[in-house]
Short mmCIF file of C-alpha atoms and ligand atoms in Angstrom, two decimals:
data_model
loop_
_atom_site.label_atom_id
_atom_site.label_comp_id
_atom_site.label_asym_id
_atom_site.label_seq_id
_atom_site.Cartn_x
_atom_site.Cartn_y
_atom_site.Cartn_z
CA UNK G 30 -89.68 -6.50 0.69
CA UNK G 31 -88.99 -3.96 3.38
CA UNK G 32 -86.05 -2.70 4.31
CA UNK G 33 -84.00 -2.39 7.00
CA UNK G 34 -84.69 1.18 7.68
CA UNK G 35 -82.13 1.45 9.99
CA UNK G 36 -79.01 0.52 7.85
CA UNK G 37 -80.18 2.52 4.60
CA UNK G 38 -80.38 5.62 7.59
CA UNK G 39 -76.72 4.91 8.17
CA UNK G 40 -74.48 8.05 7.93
CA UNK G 41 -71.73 8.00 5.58
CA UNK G 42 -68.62 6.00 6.14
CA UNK G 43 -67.67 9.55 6.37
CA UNK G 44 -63.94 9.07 8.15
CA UNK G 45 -61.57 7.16 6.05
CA UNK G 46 -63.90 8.13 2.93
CA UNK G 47 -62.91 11.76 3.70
CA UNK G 48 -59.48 11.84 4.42
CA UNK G 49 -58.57 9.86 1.19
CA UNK G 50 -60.89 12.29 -0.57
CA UNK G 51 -58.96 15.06 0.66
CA UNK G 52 -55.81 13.45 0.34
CA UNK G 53 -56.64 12.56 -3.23
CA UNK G 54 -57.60 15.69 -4.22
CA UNK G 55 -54.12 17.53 -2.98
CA UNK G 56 -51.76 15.08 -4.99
CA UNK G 57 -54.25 15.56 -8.50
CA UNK G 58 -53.39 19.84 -7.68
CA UNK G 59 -49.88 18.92 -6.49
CA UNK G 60 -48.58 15.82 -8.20
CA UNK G 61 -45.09 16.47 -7.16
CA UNK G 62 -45.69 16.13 -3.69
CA UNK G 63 -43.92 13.34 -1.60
CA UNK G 64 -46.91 12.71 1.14
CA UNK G 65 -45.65 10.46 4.12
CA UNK G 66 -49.10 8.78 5.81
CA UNK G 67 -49.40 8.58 9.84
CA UNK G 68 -52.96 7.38 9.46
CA UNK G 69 -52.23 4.13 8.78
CA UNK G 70 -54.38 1.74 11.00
CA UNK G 71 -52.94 -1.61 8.90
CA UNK G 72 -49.65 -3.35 9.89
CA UNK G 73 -46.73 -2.58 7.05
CA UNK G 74 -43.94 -5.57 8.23
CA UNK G 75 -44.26 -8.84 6.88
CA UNK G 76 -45.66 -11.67 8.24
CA UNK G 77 -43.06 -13.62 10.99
CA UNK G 78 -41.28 -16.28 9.70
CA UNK G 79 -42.51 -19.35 12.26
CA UNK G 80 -46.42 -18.30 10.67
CA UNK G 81 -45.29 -18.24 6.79
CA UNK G 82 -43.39 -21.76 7.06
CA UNK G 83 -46.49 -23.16 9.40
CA UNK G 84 -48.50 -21.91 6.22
CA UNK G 85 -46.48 -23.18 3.59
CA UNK G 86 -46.18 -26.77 5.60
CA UNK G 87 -50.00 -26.84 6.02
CA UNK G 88 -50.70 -25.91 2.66
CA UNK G 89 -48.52 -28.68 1.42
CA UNK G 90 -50.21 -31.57 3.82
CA UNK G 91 -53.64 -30.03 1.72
CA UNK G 92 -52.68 -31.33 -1.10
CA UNK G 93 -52.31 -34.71 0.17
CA UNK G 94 -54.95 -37.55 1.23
CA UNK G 95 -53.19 -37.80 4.71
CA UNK G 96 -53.40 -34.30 5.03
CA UNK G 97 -56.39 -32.95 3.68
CA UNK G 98 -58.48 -30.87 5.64
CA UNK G 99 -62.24 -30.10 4.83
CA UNK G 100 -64.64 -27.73 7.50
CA UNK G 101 -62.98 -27.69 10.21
CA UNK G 102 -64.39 -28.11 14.12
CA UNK G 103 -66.95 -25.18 14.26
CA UNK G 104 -64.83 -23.03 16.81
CA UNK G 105 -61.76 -23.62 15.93
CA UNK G 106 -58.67 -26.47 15.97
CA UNK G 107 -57.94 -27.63 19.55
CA UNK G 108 -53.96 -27.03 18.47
CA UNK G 109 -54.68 -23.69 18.43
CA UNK G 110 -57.11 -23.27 20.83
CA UNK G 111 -54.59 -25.18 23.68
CA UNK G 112 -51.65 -22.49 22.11
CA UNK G 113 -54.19 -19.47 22.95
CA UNK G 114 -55.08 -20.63 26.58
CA UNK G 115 -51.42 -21.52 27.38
CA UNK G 116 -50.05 -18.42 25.39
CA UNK G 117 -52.37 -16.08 26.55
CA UNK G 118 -54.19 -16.87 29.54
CA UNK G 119 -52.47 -19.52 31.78
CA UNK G 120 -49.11 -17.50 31.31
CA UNK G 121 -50.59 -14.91 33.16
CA UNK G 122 -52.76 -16.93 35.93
CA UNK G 123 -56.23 -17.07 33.53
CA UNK G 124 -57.97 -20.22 33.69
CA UNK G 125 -59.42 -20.31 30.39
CA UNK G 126 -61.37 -23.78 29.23
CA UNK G 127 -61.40 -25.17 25.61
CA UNK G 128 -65.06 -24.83 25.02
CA UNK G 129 -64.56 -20.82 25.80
CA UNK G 130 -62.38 -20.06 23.11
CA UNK G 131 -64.12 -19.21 19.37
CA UNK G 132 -61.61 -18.96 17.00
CA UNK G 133 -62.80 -16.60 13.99
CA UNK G 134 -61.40 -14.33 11.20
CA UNK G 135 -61.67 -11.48 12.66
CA UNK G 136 -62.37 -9.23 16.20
CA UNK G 137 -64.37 -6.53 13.69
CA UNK G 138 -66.60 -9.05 12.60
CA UNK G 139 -66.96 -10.70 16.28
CA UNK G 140 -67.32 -7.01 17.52
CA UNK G 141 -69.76 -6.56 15.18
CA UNK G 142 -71.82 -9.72 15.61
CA UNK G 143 -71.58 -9.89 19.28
CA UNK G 144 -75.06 -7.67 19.16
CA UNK G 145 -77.08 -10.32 17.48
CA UNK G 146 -77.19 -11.89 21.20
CA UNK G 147 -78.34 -8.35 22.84
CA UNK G 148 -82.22 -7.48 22.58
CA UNK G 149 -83.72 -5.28 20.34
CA UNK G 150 -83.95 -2.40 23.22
CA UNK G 151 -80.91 -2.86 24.81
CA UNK G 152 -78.76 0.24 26.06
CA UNK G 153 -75.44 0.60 24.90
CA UNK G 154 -72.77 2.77 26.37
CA UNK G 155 -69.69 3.40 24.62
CA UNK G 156 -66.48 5.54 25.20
CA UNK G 157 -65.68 8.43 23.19
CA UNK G 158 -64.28 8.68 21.02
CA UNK G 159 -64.17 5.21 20.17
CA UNK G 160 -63.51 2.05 17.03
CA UNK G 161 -66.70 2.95 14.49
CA UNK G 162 -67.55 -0.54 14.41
CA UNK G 163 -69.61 -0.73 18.20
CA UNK G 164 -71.39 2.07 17.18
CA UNK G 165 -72.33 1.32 13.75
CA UNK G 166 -73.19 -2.84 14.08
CA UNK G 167 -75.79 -1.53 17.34
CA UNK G 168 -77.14 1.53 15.08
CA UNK G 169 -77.73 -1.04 12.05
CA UNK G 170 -79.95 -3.47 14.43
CA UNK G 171 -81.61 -0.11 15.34
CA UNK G 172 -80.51 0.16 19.14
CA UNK G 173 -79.53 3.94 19.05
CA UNK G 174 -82.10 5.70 17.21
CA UNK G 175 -81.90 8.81 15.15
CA UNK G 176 -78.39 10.40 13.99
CA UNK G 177 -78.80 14.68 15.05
CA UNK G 178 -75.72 16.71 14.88
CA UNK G 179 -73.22 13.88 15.02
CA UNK G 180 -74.32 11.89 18.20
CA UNK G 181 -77.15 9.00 18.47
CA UNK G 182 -80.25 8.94 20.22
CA UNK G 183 -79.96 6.52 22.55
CA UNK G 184 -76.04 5.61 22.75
CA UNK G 185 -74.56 6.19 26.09
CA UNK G 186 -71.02 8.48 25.58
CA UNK G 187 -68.93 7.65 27.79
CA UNK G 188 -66.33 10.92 27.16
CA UNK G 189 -62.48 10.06 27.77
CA UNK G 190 -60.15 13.61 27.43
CA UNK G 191 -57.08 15.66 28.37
CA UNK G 192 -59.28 16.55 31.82
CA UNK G 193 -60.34 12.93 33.28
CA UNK G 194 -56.71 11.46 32.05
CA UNK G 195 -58.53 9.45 29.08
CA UNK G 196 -60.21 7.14 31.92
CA UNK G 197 -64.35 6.85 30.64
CA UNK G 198 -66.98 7.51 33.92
CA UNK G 199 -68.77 5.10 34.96
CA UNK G 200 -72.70 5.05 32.59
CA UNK G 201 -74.70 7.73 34.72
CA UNK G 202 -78.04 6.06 33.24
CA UNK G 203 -78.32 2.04 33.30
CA UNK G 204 -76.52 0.55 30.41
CA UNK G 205 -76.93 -3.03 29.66
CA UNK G 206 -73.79 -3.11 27.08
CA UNK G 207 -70.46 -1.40 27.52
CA UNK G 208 -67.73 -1.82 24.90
CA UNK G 209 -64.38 -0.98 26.45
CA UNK G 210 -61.28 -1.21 24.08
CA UNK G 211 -57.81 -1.45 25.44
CA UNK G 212 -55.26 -0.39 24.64
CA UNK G 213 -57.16 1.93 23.11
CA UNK G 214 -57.88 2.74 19.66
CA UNK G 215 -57.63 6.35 18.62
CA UNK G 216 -56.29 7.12 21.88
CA UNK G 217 -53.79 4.55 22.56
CA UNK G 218 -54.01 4.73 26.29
CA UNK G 219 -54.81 2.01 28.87
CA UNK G 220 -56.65 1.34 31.68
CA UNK G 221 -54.91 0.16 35.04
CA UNK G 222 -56.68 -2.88 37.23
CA UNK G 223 -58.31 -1.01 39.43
CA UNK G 224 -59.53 1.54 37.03
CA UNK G 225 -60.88 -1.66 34.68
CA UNK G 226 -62.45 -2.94 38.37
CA UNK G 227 -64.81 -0.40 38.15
CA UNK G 228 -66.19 -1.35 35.22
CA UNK G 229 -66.31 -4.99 36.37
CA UNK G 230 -68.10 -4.07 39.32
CA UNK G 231 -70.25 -1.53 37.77
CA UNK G 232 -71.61 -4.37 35.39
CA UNK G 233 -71.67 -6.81 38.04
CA UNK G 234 -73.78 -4.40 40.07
CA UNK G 235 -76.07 -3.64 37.15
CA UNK G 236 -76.67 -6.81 35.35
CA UNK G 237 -74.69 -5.14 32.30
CA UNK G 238 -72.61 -6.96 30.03
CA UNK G 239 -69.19 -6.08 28.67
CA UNK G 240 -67.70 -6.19 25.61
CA UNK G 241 -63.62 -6.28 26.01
CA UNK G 242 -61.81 -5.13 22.66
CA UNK G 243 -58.06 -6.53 23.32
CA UNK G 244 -57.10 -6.54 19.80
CA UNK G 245 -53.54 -4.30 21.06
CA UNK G 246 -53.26 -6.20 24.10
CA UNK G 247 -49.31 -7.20 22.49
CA UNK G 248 -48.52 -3.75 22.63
CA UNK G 249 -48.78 -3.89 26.99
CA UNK G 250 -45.12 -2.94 27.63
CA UNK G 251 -46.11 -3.08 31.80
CA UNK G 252 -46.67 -5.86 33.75
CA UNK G 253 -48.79 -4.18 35.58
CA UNK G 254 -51.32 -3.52 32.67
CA UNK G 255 -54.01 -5.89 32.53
CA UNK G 256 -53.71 -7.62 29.29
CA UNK G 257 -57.04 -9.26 29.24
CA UNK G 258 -60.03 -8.22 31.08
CA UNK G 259 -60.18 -11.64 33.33
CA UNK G 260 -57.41 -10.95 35.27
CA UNK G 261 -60.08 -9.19 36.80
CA UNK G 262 -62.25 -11.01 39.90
CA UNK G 263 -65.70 -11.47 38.72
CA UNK G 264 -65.03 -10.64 35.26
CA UNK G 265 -65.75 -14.00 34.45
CA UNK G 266 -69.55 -13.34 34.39
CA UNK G 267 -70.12 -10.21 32.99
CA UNK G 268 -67.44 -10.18 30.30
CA UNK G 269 -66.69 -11.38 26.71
CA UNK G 270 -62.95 -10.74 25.10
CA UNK G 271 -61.91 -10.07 22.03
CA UNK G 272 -58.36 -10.64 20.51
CA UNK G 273 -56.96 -10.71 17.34
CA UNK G 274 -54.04 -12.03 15.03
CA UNK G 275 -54.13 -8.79 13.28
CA UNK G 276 -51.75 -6.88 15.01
CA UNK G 277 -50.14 -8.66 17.32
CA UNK G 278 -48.97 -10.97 14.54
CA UNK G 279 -49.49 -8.90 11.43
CA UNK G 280 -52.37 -11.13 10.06
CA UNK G 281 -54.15 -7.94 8.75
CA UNK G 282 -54.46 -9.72 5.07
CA UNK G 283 -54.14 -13.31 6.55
CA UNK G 284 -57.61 -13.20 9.09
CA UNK G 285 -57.63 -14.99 12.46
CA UNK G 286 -58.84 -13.65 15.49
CA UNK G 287 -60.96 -15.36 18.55
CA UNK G 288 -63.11 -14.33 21.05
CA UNK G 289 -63.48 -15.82 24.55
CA UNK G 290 -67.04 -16.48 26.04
CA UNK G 291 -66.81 -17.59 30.00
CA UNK G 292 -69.36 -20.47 30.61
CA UNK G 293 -70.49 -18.59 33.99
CA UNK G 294 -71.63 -15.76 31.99
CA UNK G 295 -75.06 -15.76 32.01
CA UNK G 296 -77.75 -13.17 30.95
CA UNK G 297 -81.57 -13.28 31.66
CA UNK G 298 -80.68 -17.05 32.95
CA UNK G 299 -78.91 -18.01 29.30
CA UNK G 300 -75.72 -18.68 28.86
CA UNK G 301 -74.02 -16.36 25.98
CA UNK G 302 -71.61 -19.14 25.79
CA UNK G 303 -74.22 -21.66 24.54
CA UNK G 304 -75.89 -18.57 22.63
CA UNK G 305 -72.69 -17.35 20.45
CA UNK G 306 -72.21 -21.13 19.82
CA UNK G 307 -75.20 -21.68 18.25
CA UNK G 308 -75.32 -18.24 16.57
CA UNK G 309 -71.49 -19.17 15.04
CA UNK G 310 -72.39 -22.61 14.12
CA UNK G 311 -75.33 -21.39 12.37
CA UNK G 312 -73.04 -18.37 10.44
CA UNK G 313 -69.84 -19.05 10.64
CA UNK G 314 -67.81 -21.74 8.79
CA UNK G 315 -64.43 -21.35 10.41
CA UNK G 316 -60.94 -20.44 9.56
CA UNK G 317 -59.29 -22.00 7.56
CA UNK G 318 -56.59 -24.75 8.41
CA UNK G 319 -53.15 -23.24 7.26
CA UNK G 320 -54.51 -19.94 8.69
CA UNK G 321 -55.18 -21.75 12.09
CA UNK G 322 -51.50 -23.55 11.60
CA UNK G 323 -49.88 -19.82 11.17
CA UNK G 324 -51.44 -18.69 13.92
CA UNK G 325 -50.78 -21.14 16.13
CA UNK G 326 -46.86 -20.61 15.19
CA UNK G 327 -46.82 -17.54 16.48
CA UNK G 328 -46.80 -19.34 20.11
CA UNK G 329 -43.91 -20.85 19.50
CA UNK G 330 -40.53 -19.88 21.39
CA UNK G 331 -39.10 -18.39 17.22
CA UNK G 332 -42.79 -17.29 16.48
CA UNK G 333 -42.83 -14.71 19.58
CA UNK G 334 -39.64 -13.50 19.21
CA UNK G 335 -40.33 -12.72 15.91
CA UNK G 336 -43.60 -11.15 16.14
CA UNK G 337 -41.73 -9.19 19.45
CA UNK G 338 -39.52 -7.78 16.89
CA UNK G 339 -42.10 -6.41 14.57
CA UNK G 340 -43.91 -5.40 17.84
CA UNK G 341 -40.73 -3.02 18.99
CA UNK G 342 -39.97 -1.50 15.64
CA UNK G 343 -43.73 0.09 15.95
CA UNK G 344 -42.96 0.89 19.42
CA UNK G 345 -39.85 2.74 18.29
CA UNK G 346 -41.54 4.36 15.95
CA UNK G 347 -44.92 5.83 18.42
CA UNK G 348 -41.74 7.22 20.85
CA UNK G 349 -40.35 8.74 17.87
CA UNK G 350 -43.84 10.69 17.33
CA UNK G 351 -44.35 11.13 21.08
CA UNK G 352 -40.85 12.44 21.50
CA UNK G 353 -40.49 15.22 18.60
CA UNK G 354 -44.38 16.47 19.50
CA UNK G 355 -43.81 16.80 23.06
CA UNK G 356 -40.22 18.31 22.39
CA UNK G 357 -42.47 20.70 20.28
CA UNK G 358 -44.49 21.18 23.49
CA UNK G 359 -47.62 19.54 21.95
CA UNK G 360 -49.83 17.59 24.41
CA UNK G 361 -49.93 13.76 23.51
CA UNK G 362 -51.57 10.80 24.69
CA UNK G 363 -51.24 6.63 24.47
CA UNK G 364 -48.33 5.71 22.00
CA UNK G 365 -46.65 4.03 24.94
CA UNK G 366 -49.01 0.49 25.29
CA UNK G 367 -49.79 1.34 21.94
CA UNK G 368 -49.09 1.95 17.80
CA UNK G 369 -51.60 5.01 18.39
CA UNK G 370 -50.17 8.42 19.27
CA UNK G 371 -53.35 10.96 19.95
CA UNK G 372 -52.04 14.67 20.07
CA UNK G 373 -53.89 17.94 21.04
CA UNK G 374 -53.99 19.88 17.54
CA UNK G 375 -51.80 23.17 18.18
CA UNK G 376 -53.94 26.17 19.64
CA UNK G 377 -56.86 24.80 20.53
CA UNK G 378 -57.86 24.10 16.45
CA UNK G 379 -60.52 21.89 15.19
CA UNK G 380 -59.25 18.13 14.19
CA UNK G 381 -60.22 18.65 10.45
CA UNK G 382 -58.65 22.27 9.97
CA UNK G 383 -55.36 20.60 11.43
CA UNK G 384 -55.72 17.88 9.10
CA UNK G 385 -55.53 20.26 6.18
CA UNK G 386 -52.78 21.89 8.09
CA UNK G 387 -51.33 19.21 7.78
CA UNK G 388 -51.63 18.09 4.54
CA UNK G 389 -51.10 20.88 2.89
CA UNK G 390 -47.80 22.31 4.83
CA UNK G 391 -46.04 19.09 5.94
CA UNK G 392 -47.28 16.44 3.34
CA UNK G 393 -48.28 14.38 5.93
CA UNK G 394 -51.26 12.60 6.67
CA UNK G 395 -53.01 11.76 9.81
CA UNK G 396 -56.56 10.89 11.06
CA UNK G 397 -58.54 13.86 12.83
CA UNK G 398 -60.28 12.87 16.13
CA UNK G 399 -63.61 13.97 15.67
CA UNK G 400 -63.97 11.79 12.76
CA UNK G 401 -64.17 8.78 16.26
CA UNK G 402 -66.79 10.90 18.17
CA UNK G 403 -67.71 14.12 19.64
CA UNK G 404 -65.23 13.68 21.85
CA UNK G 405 -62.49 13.53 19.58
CA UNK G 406 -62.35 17.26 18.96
CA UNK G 407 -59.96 19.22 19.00
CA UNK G 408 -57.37 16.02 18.91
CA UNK G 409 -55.34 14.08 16.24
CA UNK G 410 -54.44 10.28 15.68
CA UNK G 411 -50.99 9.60 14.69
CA UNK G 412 -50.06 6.12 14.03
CA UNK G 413 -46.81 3.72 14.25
CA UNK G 414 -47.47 1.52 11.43
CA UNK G 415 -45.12 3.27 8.79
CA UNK G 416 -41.21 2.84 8.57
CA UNK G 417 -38.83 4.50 10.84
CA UNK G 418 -37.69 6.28 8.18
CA UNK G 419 -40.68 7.98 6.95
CA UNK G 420 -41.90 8.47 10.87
CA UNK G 421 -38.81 10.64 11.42
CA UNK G 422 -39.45 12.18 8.57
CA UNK G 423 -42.82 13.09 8.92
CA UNK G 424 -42.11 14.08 12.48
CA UNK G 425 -39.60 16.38 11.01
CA UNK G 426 -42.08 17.80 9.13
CA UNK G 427 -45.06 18.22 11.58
CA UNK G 428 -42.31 20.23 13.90
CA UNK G 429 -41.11 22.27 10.72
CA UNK G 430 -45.18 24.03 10.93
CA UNK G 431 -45.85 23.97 14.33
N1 LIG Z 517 -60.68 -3.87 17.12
C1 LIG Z 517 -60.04 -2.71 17.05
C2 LIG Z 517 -60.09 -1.79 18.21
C3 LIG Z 517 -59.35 -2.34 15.89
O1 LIG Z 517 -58.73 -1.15 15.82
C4 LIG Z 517 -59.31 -3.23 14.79
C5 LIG Z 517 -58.60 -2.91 13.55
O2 LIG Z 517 -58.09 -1.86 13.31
C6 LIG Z 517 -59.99 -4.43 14.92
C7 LIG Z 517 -60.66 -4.74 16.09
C8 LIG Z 517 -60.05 -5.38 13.75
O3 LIG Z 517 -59.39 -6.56 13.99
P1 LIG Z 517 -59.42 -7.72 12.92
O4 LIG Z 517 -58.38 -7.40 11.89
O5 LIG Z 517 -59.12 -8.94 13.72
O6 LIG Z 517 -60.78 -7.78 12.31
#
């Protein structure tokens, strides 16, 4: 057989791979040492209460005749598919239909399957730095080329920094996929309406399609913050959305996530709602039913105050970071839409050298930029996702060797 040439070319899952190696490596020399992590990207609370009885009930009605589920509808239990659309869309003045929402276990693995519907030469533009995962599913299929001195080929960067205010330009070549993530992840920062308008008028203009990463939409603290990429005209048919259990509900280890596919969105005269049908009915065998039943608990009146909880202790936590950097005078970014705090390292110094700065001075742990992109140079990602205990701590720390 021959093999995919393009996967076994893959670079090393070089980022998380290297910071644990390093990380590893200082507690065997210094076993003593207490080492607080800020590079979490996983939730730490538990699961709310309204999804863990919702679980335990629909496990229970498994175990009977009555209630026995097998495969489930191929996209996903109408319950929760009416919570998401009322939850989520008509809330905010989205008309959203039934047959748009595909309920799945995960927005990485819709993220990453999203390219099997893109062909084979299709240009892909992505910001920068940016979630691995866009990068790496196109690069696999072979869309991007050859990997030279840490940039592909053929990707389109689309550079967000300090100077343009983390907002991405516009593709200066024609791209026919843009992945846009927001809130962001490293940078936790956000786009406004009219700043995501461009976009939707770029791709309307040029026949492009995006892809709309909301997987932090929960963390929007503004009103004014779009929380979903259709409350922007004409977004209807040039976009597909993303969203995911995982942290707005803290279903990291639980898996449920869907992705909405407008039937006006049409490409080369298809429509990629018919096509991600058949391409999830084909691979996909659904989620299962107490999963669905958790998930949908979370819409309930106890389910999102209790998520909202979990949702403000992380928010406490990012102003904690934001607040002791910037009394530190230390440039930071996002954090505030966002469990994702991205600071300029101290005196201009590379991302991995501040790492080990880190590490080795404060016991603390974080995530160095350029390990997202290019652009991530020269910047650090701090996250919310420990306790408030060890984040003061650890800010403590960071400020002690600054
Ligand atoms: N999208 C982004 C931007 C993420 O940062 C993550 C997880 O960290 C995901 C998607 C993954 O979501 P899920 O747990 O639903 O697969």
């Amino acid at each position: 057989m021959n093999i995919n040439t393009h996967l076994a070319a893959m670079p090393a899952g070089y980022l998380f791979a290297e910071v644990a190696r390093r990380v590893k490596q200082y507690q065997a020399e210094n076993p003593e040492a207490d080492i607080l992590r800020l590079g979490i990207g996983d939730v730490t609370r538990p699961l709310c209460r309204a999804a863990v009885d919702a679980l335990r009930r629909a496990a229970e009605e498994m175990g009977t005749f009555e209630g026995f589920h097998g495969y489930g509808p191929d996209f996903g239990y109408d319950f929760l598919i009416d919570a998401i659309i009322a939850g989520d869309y008509t809330a905010r003045g989205v008309e959203i239909g039934r047959d748009e929402v595909f309920i799945s276990d995960g927005a990485k693995s819709d993220v990453g399957n999203l390219q099997e519907l893109f062909a084979a030469d299709a240009r892909i533009a992505v910001t920068d730095p940016v979630y691995p995962v866009y990068v790496d599913s196109n690069a696999m299929a072979g869309r991007l080329g050859a990997y030279r001195d840490g940039k592909w080929e053929k990707l389109i960067y689309l550079p967000t920094n300090a100077e343009n205010g983390f907002v991405p330009p516009l593709p200066g070549e024609k791209a026919d996929v843009i992945y846009l993530c927001y809130p962001n992840n490293p940078t936790g920062t956000v786009l406004t309406k009219a700043q995501l308008k461009a976009f939707v008028d770029y791709a309307l203009e040029n026949d492009a399609l995006i892809i709309y990463d909301a997987a932090y939409k929960a963390f929007i603290a503004d009103e004014e913050i779009p929380r979903s990429i259709f409350e922007i005209p004409g977004a209807r048919r040039c976009a597909i959305e993303c969203c995911s259990f995982s942290k707005t509900a803290g279903f990291t280890g639980t898996r449920c996530a869907y992705t909405i596919v407008p039937r006006e969105l049409k490409m080369g005269g298809e429509s990629l709602n018919r096509l991600w049908g058949r391409r999830q009915a084909t691979k996909f065998n659904g989620v299962s039913y107490p999963v669905q039943r958790a998930a949908a608990a979370v819409y309930t009146p106890e389910g999102q105050k209790q998520i909202m909880e979990n949702i403000d202790y992380y928010r406490e936590n990012a102003r904690v970071i934001r607040r002791g950097l910037e009394q530190a005078g230390i440039r930071t970014f996002g954090g505030v839409h966002s469990p994702y705090v991205w600071m300029k390292t101290p005196d201009g110094m590379k991302s991995w050298d501040f790492f080990d700065l880190l590490l080795r001075r404060a016991q603390v742990v974080g995530t160095p930029g350029e390990g997202f992109g290019p652009s991530g140079e020269g910047y650090f990602r701090l996250t919310a996702f420990n306790t408030l205990e060890n984040t003061r701590a650890a800010v403590e720390r960071i400020l002690n060797v600054l």
